[in-house]
Amino acid sequence: MMNSVSAKNIVFGYTATPVIRDVSFQVDKGEFISILGPNGSGKSTLLKTINGLYIPSSGRIELMGENIEKYKRRDIARKISLVPQDTSLQFDFTVEEVVTMGRHPFKGRFEKEDERDRKLIYEAMEMTNTFDIRERLITEISGGERQRVFIAKALAQNTEIILLDEPTSHLDINHQIDILNLLRRMNQEKGITIILVIHDINLATRYSDRILLLKKGGIIAQGTPEDVITTENILNAYGMRAAVERNRYTGHISVIPLEVNKRIRSELNIRVHVISGGGSGQDLVNVLYHRGYQLSMGVLNAGDTDWQYAKSLKVQIAEEKPFSGISDRAEKKNREMLAEADLVIMTNVPIGSGNLRNLKMASEFLENGKKVYYLRDKEYDEFDYTGGEATFILEQMVKNGLCSVDSMEQLLREIS
Amino acid sequence: MKDNIRIRSYGFTMLVLVVLLILMVGITATIGSASISTIDVYRVVASKIPVLGELVDSNSITPSQHSIIWSVRLPRLLLGVIVGAGLSISGASFQGLLKNPMADPYILGISSGAALGAAIAIILKLEAAFLGFSGISILAFVGALIAVTLVYNIGRIRSQVPVTTLLLAGVAVGQFLTAITSLLMVIYNRDMTKIIYWTLGSLAGKGWNPITTMSVPIIAAMVILLFFSRDINIMLTGEESAKSLGVNVERIKVYILLLGTFITSMAVSISGIIGFVGLIIPHIVRLIVGPDHRILLPASAVVGSIFMVFTDTIARTVISPMEIPVGIITAIFGGPFFIYLLRSKKKAL
């Protein structure tokens, strides 16, 4: 693949303190790249450095394999266009006049736009859905429309690379998706390389081929969304605990913020072992975690929704291989955890041959005179896939004093 | 609504405006204590043009009428044309460059620098003329240039000139120089009237000399300004956006500041500080032709000329034979009109 822009160990600062520290990356032609990072991490500065607006104090930006400092401003403008963060314009230009400005790098001082320019301008307006508002004044249209007009201007510039500085930050959620879908179409239909600074991690993972994650001016991770957006990297960059999972509707990596690291969770000296699976324990673990209970979980299959969630919270887990029944080894680990637990909470996750051992262990725990709570807040068609054995054990447990609760609130009252 | 009246054909707009200006000059030249008809004015002008002069019958015009038109009224009108055009085009380009609707040609300290220069010349009774310019004109010109140089260097941060710091430096230097002028007026209070008169601006009694020497450089500077009109348009979308479109923002900023300063300093050194023209004419023209500087700049120049000629005629006739400084008239007419515009088109300004 052809290399369109690359940064080689660039350092840049507005004053003596660098804002960009030793950043290197490479963008191939036709890629969709997002630059992520907390406020002040140097995202916008990096974007402008890519555009040659700032000259790095060391290292260099290469455009099509050539040092960008060797290009004239006008020649850069024929290769890279920029959609700035601030698209406010105080002067009453019409939409079409603003889009026409995109042709500036190709025109002489008094040269008029010709047929080809007109065609590019009209195509740009059509693609961005601004054709119908071309006579309106830029001062009188909405923020979402203005954003599309500025994207149309960049499209009219007809460059191989478009840089965008937070194009979605002031927009409603529907307009955010609208803009990103537009960018994806430009990327896929026209092969335009898109480099985007964005705040919303979930939008970035959904649309990008690759992500650059910045922290304090340096890249702490770059690669596919799956590689970059991990609990560790989010914690490192943003100082925030987050659950990372695949979104069940879009299938993309998505981040759920849990808590900012600095806030201290008051720890309780009560150890709770949770038996769950298939997502039935997610809410429960979340609530218990934030109330400060010491948690362990098991046995869970690796990759299970509850497993993923527990991992993101760094909860101890007795784990089994995916889609396998509970082995002796996993059971042993689970028993070690149970031995230290003060109480057990099990969800009403269906029991089959694979996880029957979990139920048995809970039953033994109860027989040892300790408390077991049974949280039945989920709806399942069937509980017993073991042909009666699970139901029998459960009835046994009820006789031994299993505490059954119907809601989270009730459970929390009971255990506190 | 504005779109409907926005005239698309720039050439046609300019033609209409220039015809209006010529009519305005012809009509205002007839107004005054001596009665002269409009057609005589054109006859006198035509008679001065080689070839054309042969064809015009100017026998019906008396020598005194001829000399009133040619030596008194016409140079004054043409001075008004040049000063009005210069101030308006500078104001329009400064407003665009600084992205500030309150900007005028004087915003970078030109007026206060010129006033201080003129005050010094008046106090020192500098009568020596140079190239036909009075000592007052020369010191005013020098004062204006020194003030802008000061403002530019204070506002500059390394190789860049951020708009905000430039504006603030302009205000600070302007206030400082004005204070010095005031101090001089207090100390040398017998010259106070003369200094105040000068600062109010006037086109009276300058003769042909300033026009013949000034018009070529001023018109040349105005034409060069037009070269940058598309760059100004693009710079309105933000400096970074403009750079990404290949505009050499910092260099063009310097060019425009230099040209605007040059034009304004020239105009001020001859006519004193005529206010409001450079501020409101660009606004009025923007309402009519839109914000595209390719038409805004030339149209402002011509409308500025028309306005200047009109107000100066009022200045010299309304309480004739006394002269009112034209700066007072521009403000009396300009002020309320500007307020009306502000009220009715709040958004556009």
Short mmCIF file of C-alpha atoms in Angstrom, two decimals, chain B:
data_model
loop_
_atom_site.label_atom_id
_atom_site.label_comp_id
_atom_site.label_asym_id
_atom_site.label_seq_id
_atom_site.Cartn_x
_atom_site.Cartn_y
_atom_site.Cartn_z
CA MET B 1 -33.80 38.31 1.91
CA LYS B 2 -30.31 39.71 1.50
CA ASP B 3 -29.72 37.23 -1.27
CA ASN B 4 -32.35 38.81 -3.42
CA ILE B 5 -30.77 42.21 -3.42
CA ARG B 6 -27.28 40.82 -3.63
CA ILE B 7 -26.19 41.72 -7.10
CA ARG B 8 -24.49 38.85 -8.81
CA SER B 9 -22.85 40.65 -11.65
CA TYR B 10 -19.89 42.44 -10.17
CA GLY B 11 -19.04 44.30 -13.37
CA PHE B 12 -22.54 45.74 -13.64
CA THR B 13 -22.52 46.84 -10.01
CA MET B 14 -19.27 48.70 -10.51
CA LEU B 15 -20.52 50.37 -13.67
CA VAL B 16 -23.64 51.66 -11.93
CA LEU B 17 -21.61 52.96 -9.00
CA VAL B 18 -19.07 54.75 -11.20
CA VAL B 19 -21.86 56.43 -13.21
CA LEU B 20 -23.44 57.53 -9.92
CA LEU B 21 -20.12 58.97 -8.79
CA ILE B 22 -19.66 60.95 -12.01
CA LEU B 23 -23.17 62.32 -11.71
CA MET B 24 -22.58 63.16 -8.06
CA VAL B 25 -19.39 65.06 -8.90
CA GLY B 26 -21.14 66.93 -11.70
CA ILE B 27 -24.11 67.89 -9.58
CA THR B 28 -22.23 68.87 -6.43
CA ALA B 29 -19.83 71.00 -8.46
CA THR B 30 -22.75 73.27 -9.33
CA ILE B 31 -23.73 73.82 -5.75
CA GLY B 32 -22.24 76.88 -4.14
CA SER B 33 -22.36 80.67 -3.99
CA ALA B 34 -21.59 81.09 -7.69
CA SER B 35 -24.31 79.64 -9.89
CA ILE B 36 -23.06 77.20 -12.49
CA SER B 37 -25.00 74.55 -14.41
CA THR B 38 -24.13 70.86 -14.35
CA ILE B 39 -23.50 70.69 -18.05
CA ASP B 40 -20.98 73.54 -17.77
CA VAL B 41 -19.03 71.50 -15.28
CA TYR B 42 -18.67 68.64 -17.73
CA ARG B 43 -17.84 71.14 -20.46
CA VAL B 44 -15.01 72.61 -18.43
CA VAL B 45 -13.63 69.18 -17.68
CA ALA B 46 -13.93 68.08 -21.27
CA SER B 47 -12.23 71.21 -22.53
CA LYS B 48 -9.15 70.25 -20.55
CA ILE B 49 -8.91 66.88 -22.21
CA PRO B 50 -6.83 66.89 -25.40
CA VAL B 51 -8.71 65.99 -28.63
CA LEU B 52 -12.05 66.06 -26.80
CA GLY B 53 -11.39 69.67 -25.82
CA GLU B 54 -11.42 70.76 -29.47
CA LEU B 55 -14.92 69.48 -29.93
CA VAL B 56 -16.47 71.11 -26.88
CA ASP B 57 -18.00 74.53 -27.16
CA SER B 58 -16.93 76.34 -24.02
CA ASN B 59 -17.49 79.86 -25.23
CA SER B 60 -20.62 80.34 -23.15
CA ILE B 61 -18.64 79.86 -19.95
CA THR B 62 -17.17 82.99 -18.41
CA PRO B 63 -13.51 82.96 -17.30
CA SER B 64 -14.57 83.42 -13.65
CA GLN B 65 -16.96 80.48 -13.82
CA HIS B 66 -14.20 78.52 -15.49
CA SER B 67 -11.74 79.29 -12.77
CA ILE B 68 -14.23 78.55 -9.97
CA ILE B 69 -14.89 75.15 -11.44
CA TRP B 70 -11.38 74.31 -12.45
CA SER B 71 -9.32 75.83 -9.65
CA VAL B 72 -11.64 75.71 -6.66
CA ARG B 73 -14.42 73.19 -6.84
CA LEU B 74 -12.99 70.43 -9.02
CA PRO B 75 -9.74 69.84 -7.10
CA ARG B 76 -11.73 69.80 -3.88
CA LEU B 77 -14.18 67.28 -5.30
CA LEU B 78 -11.45 65.07 -6.66
CA LEU B 79 -9.67 65.21 -3.32
CA GLY B 80 -12.95 64.07 -1.76
CA VAL B 81 -13.15 61.25 -4.28
CA ILE B 82 -9.65 60.05 -3.50
CA VAL B 83 -9.84 60.47 0.27
CA GLY B 84 -13.28 58.85 0.46
CA ALA B 85 -12.19 55.94 -1.70
CA GLY B 86 -8.93 55.48 0.20
CA LEU B 87 -10.50 55.54 3.65
CA SER B 88 -13.33 53.20 2.65
CA ILE B 89 -11.18 50.61 0.93
CA SER B 90 -8.72 50.62 3.84
CA GLY B 91 -11.59 50.29 6.31
CA ALA B 92 -13.12 47.42 4.36
CA SER B 93 -9.86 45.51 4.12
CA PHE B 94 -9.01 46.11 7.79
CA GLN B 95 -12.45 44.89 8.87
CA GLY B 96 -11.92 41.74 6.84
CA LEU B 97 -8.33 41.24 7.87
CA LEU B 98 -9.02 41.78 11.57
CA LYS B 99 -12.38 40.01 11.36
CA ASN B 100 -13.69 42.87 13.45
CA PRO B 101 -16.72 44.94 12.39
CA MET B 102 -15.58 47.86 14.55
CA ALA B 103 -12.27 48.17 12.75
CA ASP B 104 -11.68 51.33 10.75
CA PRO B 105 -8.65 52.73 8.92
CA TYR B 106 -7.51 54.43 12.11
CA ILE B 107 -7.66 51.41 14.38
CA LEU B 108 -3.91 50.83 14.31
CA GLY B 109 -3.13 54.24 15.73
CA ILE B 110 -2.85 56.11 12.43
CA SER B 111 -5.17 58.92 13.51
CA SER B 112 -3.53 59.57 16.85
CA GLY B 113 -0.05 59.40 15.33
CA ALA B 114 -1.05 61.80 12.56
CA ALA B 115 -2.75 64.14 15.02
CA LEU B 116 0.35 64.26 17.19
CA GLY B 117 2.52 64.94 14.14
CA ALA B 118 0.20 67.68 12.97
CA ALA B 119 0.03 69.20 16.44
CA ILE B 120 3.80 69.35 16.66
CA ALA B 121 3.99 70.98 13.24
CA ILE B 122 1.34 73.54 14.21
CA ILE B 123 3.03 74.36 17.50
CA LEU B 124 6.47 74.64 15.88
CA LYS B 125 4.90 76.74 13.08
CA LEU B 126 6.55 74.58 10.44
CA GLU B 127 5.74 76.45 7.30
CA ALA B 128 8.43 74.92 5.14
CA ALA B 129 6.89 72.94 2.34
CA PHE B 130 8.40 69.92 0.69
CA LEU B 131 7.30 68.72 -2.74
CA GLY B 132 4.39 71.08 -2.33
CA PHE B 133 3.25 69.51 0.94
CA SER B 134 2.94 71.65 4.06
CA GLY B 135 4.93 70.89 7.18
CA ILE B 136 1.70 69.82 8.84
CA SER B 137 1.02 67.22 6.16
CA ILE B 138 4.52 65.85 6.28
CA LEU B 139 4.67 65.54 10.07
CA ALA B 140 1.19 64.03 10.12
CA PHE B 141 2.27 61.41 7.59
CA VAL B 142 5.43 60.65 9.55
CA GLY B 143 3.48 60.52 12.82
CA ALA B 144 1.00 58.04 11.36
CA LEU B 145 3.74 55.77 10.06
CA ILE B 146 5.61 55.84 13.37
CA ALA B 147 2.42 54.98 15.26
CA VAL B 148 1.64 51.98 13.05
CA THR B 149 5.22 50.75 13.19
CA LEU B 150 5.00 50.92 16.96
CA VAL B 151 1.67 49.09 17.05
CA TYR B 152 2.85 46.43 14.65
CA ASN B 153 5.99 45.73 16.63
CA ILE B 154 4.17 45.64 19.96
CA GLY B 155 1.49 43.36 18.53
CA ARG B 156 3.93 40.99 16.92
CA ILE B 157 4.78 37.74 18.64
CA ARG B 158 7.87 36.32 16.97
CA SER B 159 7.06 36.09 13.28
CA GLN B 160 3.29 36.14 13.76
CA VAL B 161 0.88 39.00 14.30
CA PRO B 162 -2.19 37.72 16.12
CA VAL B 163 -5.20 39.89 15.41
CA THR B 164 -6.18 40.40 19.05
CA THR B 165 -2.80 41.61 20.21
CA LEU B 166 -2.61 43.88 17.17
CA LEU B 167 -5.97 45.46 18.03
CA LEU B 168 -5.04 45.88 21.68
CA ALA B 169 -1.69 47.39 20.78
CA GLY B 170 -3.54 49.77 18.44
CA VAL B 171 -5.85 50.90 21.21
CA ALA B 172 -3.03 51.29 23.74
CA VAL B 173 -0.68 53.21 21.44
CA GLY B 174 -3.59 55.32 20.17
CA GLN B 175 -4.62 56.35 23.67
CA PHE B 176 -1.05 57.11 24.61
CA LEU B 177 -0.42 59.34 21.59
CA THR B 178 -3.78 61.07 22.00
CA ALA B 179 -2.84 61.85 25.59
CA ILE B 180 0.39 63.45 24.44
CA THR B 181 -1.49 65.51 21.85
CA SER B 182 -3.91 66.64 24.56
CA LEU B 183 -1.01 67.54 26.82
CA LEU B 184 0.53 69.64 24.04
CA MET B 185 -2.80 71.37 23.49
CA VAL B 186 -3.03 72.24 27.17
CA ILE B 187 0.49 73.61 27.29
CA TYR B 188 0.27 75.52 23.98
CA ASN B 189 -3.36 76.48 24.31
CA ARG B 190 -3.22 79.32 21.80
CA ASP B 191 -2.75 76.65 19.09
CA MET B 192 -5.53 74.53 20.47
CA THR B 193 -8.22 75.71 18.05
CA LYS B 194 -6.03 75.11 15.05
CA ILE B 195 -5.11 71.61 16.21
CA ILE B 196 -8.71 70.70 16.92
CA TYR B 197 -9.76 72.04 13.54
CA TRP B 198 -7.12 69.94 11.88
CA THR B 199 -8.21 66.77 13.69
CA LEU B 200 -11.81 67.29 12.60
CA GLY B 201 -10.75 66.98 8.99
CA SER B 202 -11.34 69.20 6.02
CA LEU B 203 -10.95 69.17 2.26
CA ALA B 204 -10.98 72.94 1.91
CA GLY B 205 -8.41 74.99 0.04
CA LYS B 206 -5.91 72.31 -0.96
CA GLY B 207 -5.74 73.11 -4.67
CA TRP B 208 -4.50 70.73 -7.34
CA ASN B 209 -1.16 69.99 -5.79
CA PRO B 210 -2.09 67.17 -3.37
CA ILE B 211 -4.14 65.50 -6.07
CA THR B 212 -1.44 65.44 -8.66
CA THR B 213 1.12 64.09 -6.23
CA MET B 214 -1.09 61.76 -4.18
CA SER B 215 -3.52 60.23 -6.60
CA VAL B 216 -1.06 57.99 -8.43
CA PRO B 217 0.41 56.31 -5.32
CA ILE B 218 -3.00 56.03 -3.62
CA ILE B 219 -4.72 54.56 -6.66
CA ALA B 220 -1.80 52.20 -7.22
CA ALA B 221 -2.01 51.02 -3.60
CA MET B 222 -5.77 50.52 -3.95
CA VAL B 223 -5.31 48.42 -7.07
CA ILE B 224 -2.70 46.28 -5.34
CA LEU B 225 -5.10 45.81 -2.42
CA LEU B 226 -7.60 44.33 -4.87
CA PHE B 227 -5.08 41.61 -5.67
CA PHE B 228 -5.56 40.25 -2.16
CA SER B 229 -9.34 40.32 -2.07
CA ARG B 230 -9.79 36.57 -2.48
CA ASP B 231 -7.17 35.91 0.18
CA ILE B 232 -9.10 38.15 2.58
CA ASN B 233 -12.27 36.16 1.84
CA ILE B 234 -10.55 32.94 2.72
CA MET B 235 -8.89 34.38 5.81
CA LEU B 236 -12.37 35.13 7.13
CA THR B 237 -12.88 31.39 7.59
CA GLY B 238 -10.06 31.41 10.15
CA GLU B 239 -6.31 31.67 9.85
CA GLU B 240 -5.60 27.98 10.10
CA SER B 241 -8.30 27.16 7.62
CA ALA B 242 -6.83 29.77 5.27
CA LYS B 243 -3.34 28.33 5.64
CA SER B 244 -4.66 24.89 4.87
CA LEU B 245 -6.09 26.36 1.67
CA GLY B 246 -2.65 27.52 0.67
CA VAL B 247 -2.96 31.17 1.71
CA ASN B 248 0.24 32.65 3.08
CA VAL B 249 -1.61 34.30 5.96
CA GLU B 250 1.19 36.10 7.77
CA ARG B 251 2.66 37.58 4.60
CA ILE B 252 -0.69 38.74 3.27
CA LYS B 253 -1.52 40.29 6.62
CA VAL B 254 1.63 42.39 6.39
CA TYR B 255 0.89 43.42 2.79
CA ILE B 256 -2.62 44.53 3.62
CA LEU B 257 -1.54 46.37 6.76
CA LEU B 258 1.18 48.15 4.77
CA LEU B 259 -1.11 49.12 1.90
CA GLY B 260 -3.97 50.21 4.15
CA THR B 261 -1.62 52.20 6.35
CA PHE B 262 -0.02 53.85 3.34
CA ILE B 263 -3.34 54.86 1.80
CA THR B 264 -4.80 56.10 5.08
CA SER B 265 -1.69 58.01 6.14
CA MET B 266 -1.61 59.77 2.78
CA ALA B 267 -5.26 60.72 3.02
CA VAL B 268 -5.01 61.84 6.63
CA SER B 269 -1.92 63.94 6.05
CA ILE B 270 -3.82 66.05 3.53
CA SER B 271 -7.34 66.13 4.88
CA GLY B 272 -7.02 65.61 8.60
CA ILE B 273 -8.89 62.91 10.47
CA ILE B 274 -12.19 62.40 8.69
CA GLY B 275 -14.05 59.89 10.79
CA PHE B 276 -16.80 57.39 10.10
CA VAL B 277 -16.32 57.04 6.35
CA GLY B 278 -13.91 54.14 6.69
CA LEU B 279 -16.13 52.51 9.30
CA ILE B 280 -19.65 52.71 7.93
CA ILE B 281 -19.19 52.68 4.16
CA PRO B 282 -17.84 49.10 4.16
CA HIS B 283 -20.79 48.03 6.30
CA ILE B 284 -23.33 49.63 4.02
CA VAL B 285 -21.70 48.17 0.92
CA ARG B 286 -21.49 44.74 2.54
CA LEU B 287 -25.23 44.83 3.10
CA ILE B 288 -25.77 45.47 -0.59
CA VAL B 289 -23.14 43.38 -2.38
CA GLY B 290 -22.35 40.77 0.26
CA PRO B 291 -19.10 39.92 1.98
CA ASP B 292 -17.06 38.91 -1.08
CA HIS B 293 -14.08 41.25 -0.99
CA ARG B 294 -13.62 40.99 -4.75
CA ILE B 295 -16.64 43.29 -5.09
CA LEU B 296 -16.73 44.70 -1.56
CA LEU B 297 -13.37 46.47 -1.87
CA PRO B 298 -13.91 48.28 -5.19
CA ALA B 299 -17.56 49.03 -4.42
CA SER B 300 -16.60 50.46 -1.01
CA ALA B 301 -14.07 52.70 -2.71
CA VAL B 302 -16.64 54.18 -5.10
CA VAL B 303 -19.41 54.47 -2.51
CA GLY B 304 -16.89 56.07 -0.14
CA SER B 305 -16.12 58.64 -2.84
CA ILE B 306 -19.80 59.38 -3.38
CA PHE B 307 -20.40 59.78 0.34
CA MET B 308 -17.34 61.97 0.79
CA VAL B 309 -18.29 64.27 -2.09
CA PHE B 310 -21.82 64.53 -0.76
CA THR B 311 -20.86 65.31 2.83
CA ASP B 312 -18.18 67.76 1.81
CA THR B 313 -20.71 69.67 -0.27
CA ILE B 314 -22.88 69.96 2.81
CA ALA B 315 -19.85 70.99 4.86
CA ARG B 316 -19.07 73.93 2.60
CA THR B 317 -22.60 75.09 1.82
CA VAL B 318 -24.86 74.55 4.81
CA ILE B 319 -23.82 77.64 6.76
CA SER B 320 -22.01 79.30 3.88
CA PRO B 321 -19.79 81.23 3.79
CA MET B 322 -18.60 79.46 6.93
CA GLU B 323 -17.01 76.04 6.55
CA ILE B 324 -17.89 73.16 8.82
CA PRO B 325 -15.10 70.59 9.15
CA VAL B 326 -16.26 67.70 7.01
CA GLY B 327 -15.45 65.18 9.76
CA ILE B 328 -18.36 66.64 11.72
CA ILE B 329 -20.75 66.13 8.81
CA THR B 330 -19.65 62.55 8.16
CA ALA B 331 -20.27 61.74 11.81
CA ILE B 332 -23.60 63.59 11.94
CA PHE B 333 -24.82 61.70 8.88
CA GLY B 334 -22.91 58.52 9.50
CA GLY B 335 -23.70 58.09 13.18
CA PRO B 336 -27.49 57.88 13.01
CA PHE B 337 -27.37 55.85 9.81
CA PHE B 338 -24.98 53.42 11.41
CA ILE B 339 -27.26 53.11 14.44
CA TYR B 340 -30.19 52.48 12.12
CA LEU B 341 -28.24 49.71 10.41
CA LEU B 342 -27.22 48.22 13.72
CA ARG B 343 -30.82 48.12 14.84
CA SER B 344 -32.30 46.73 11.65
CA LYS B 345 -29.56 44.31 10.58
CA LYS B 346 -28.09 43.40 13.93
CA LYS B 347 -26.84 40.06 12.75
CA ALA B 348 -25.00 41.25 9.71
CA LEU B 349 -22.74 43.70 11.47
#
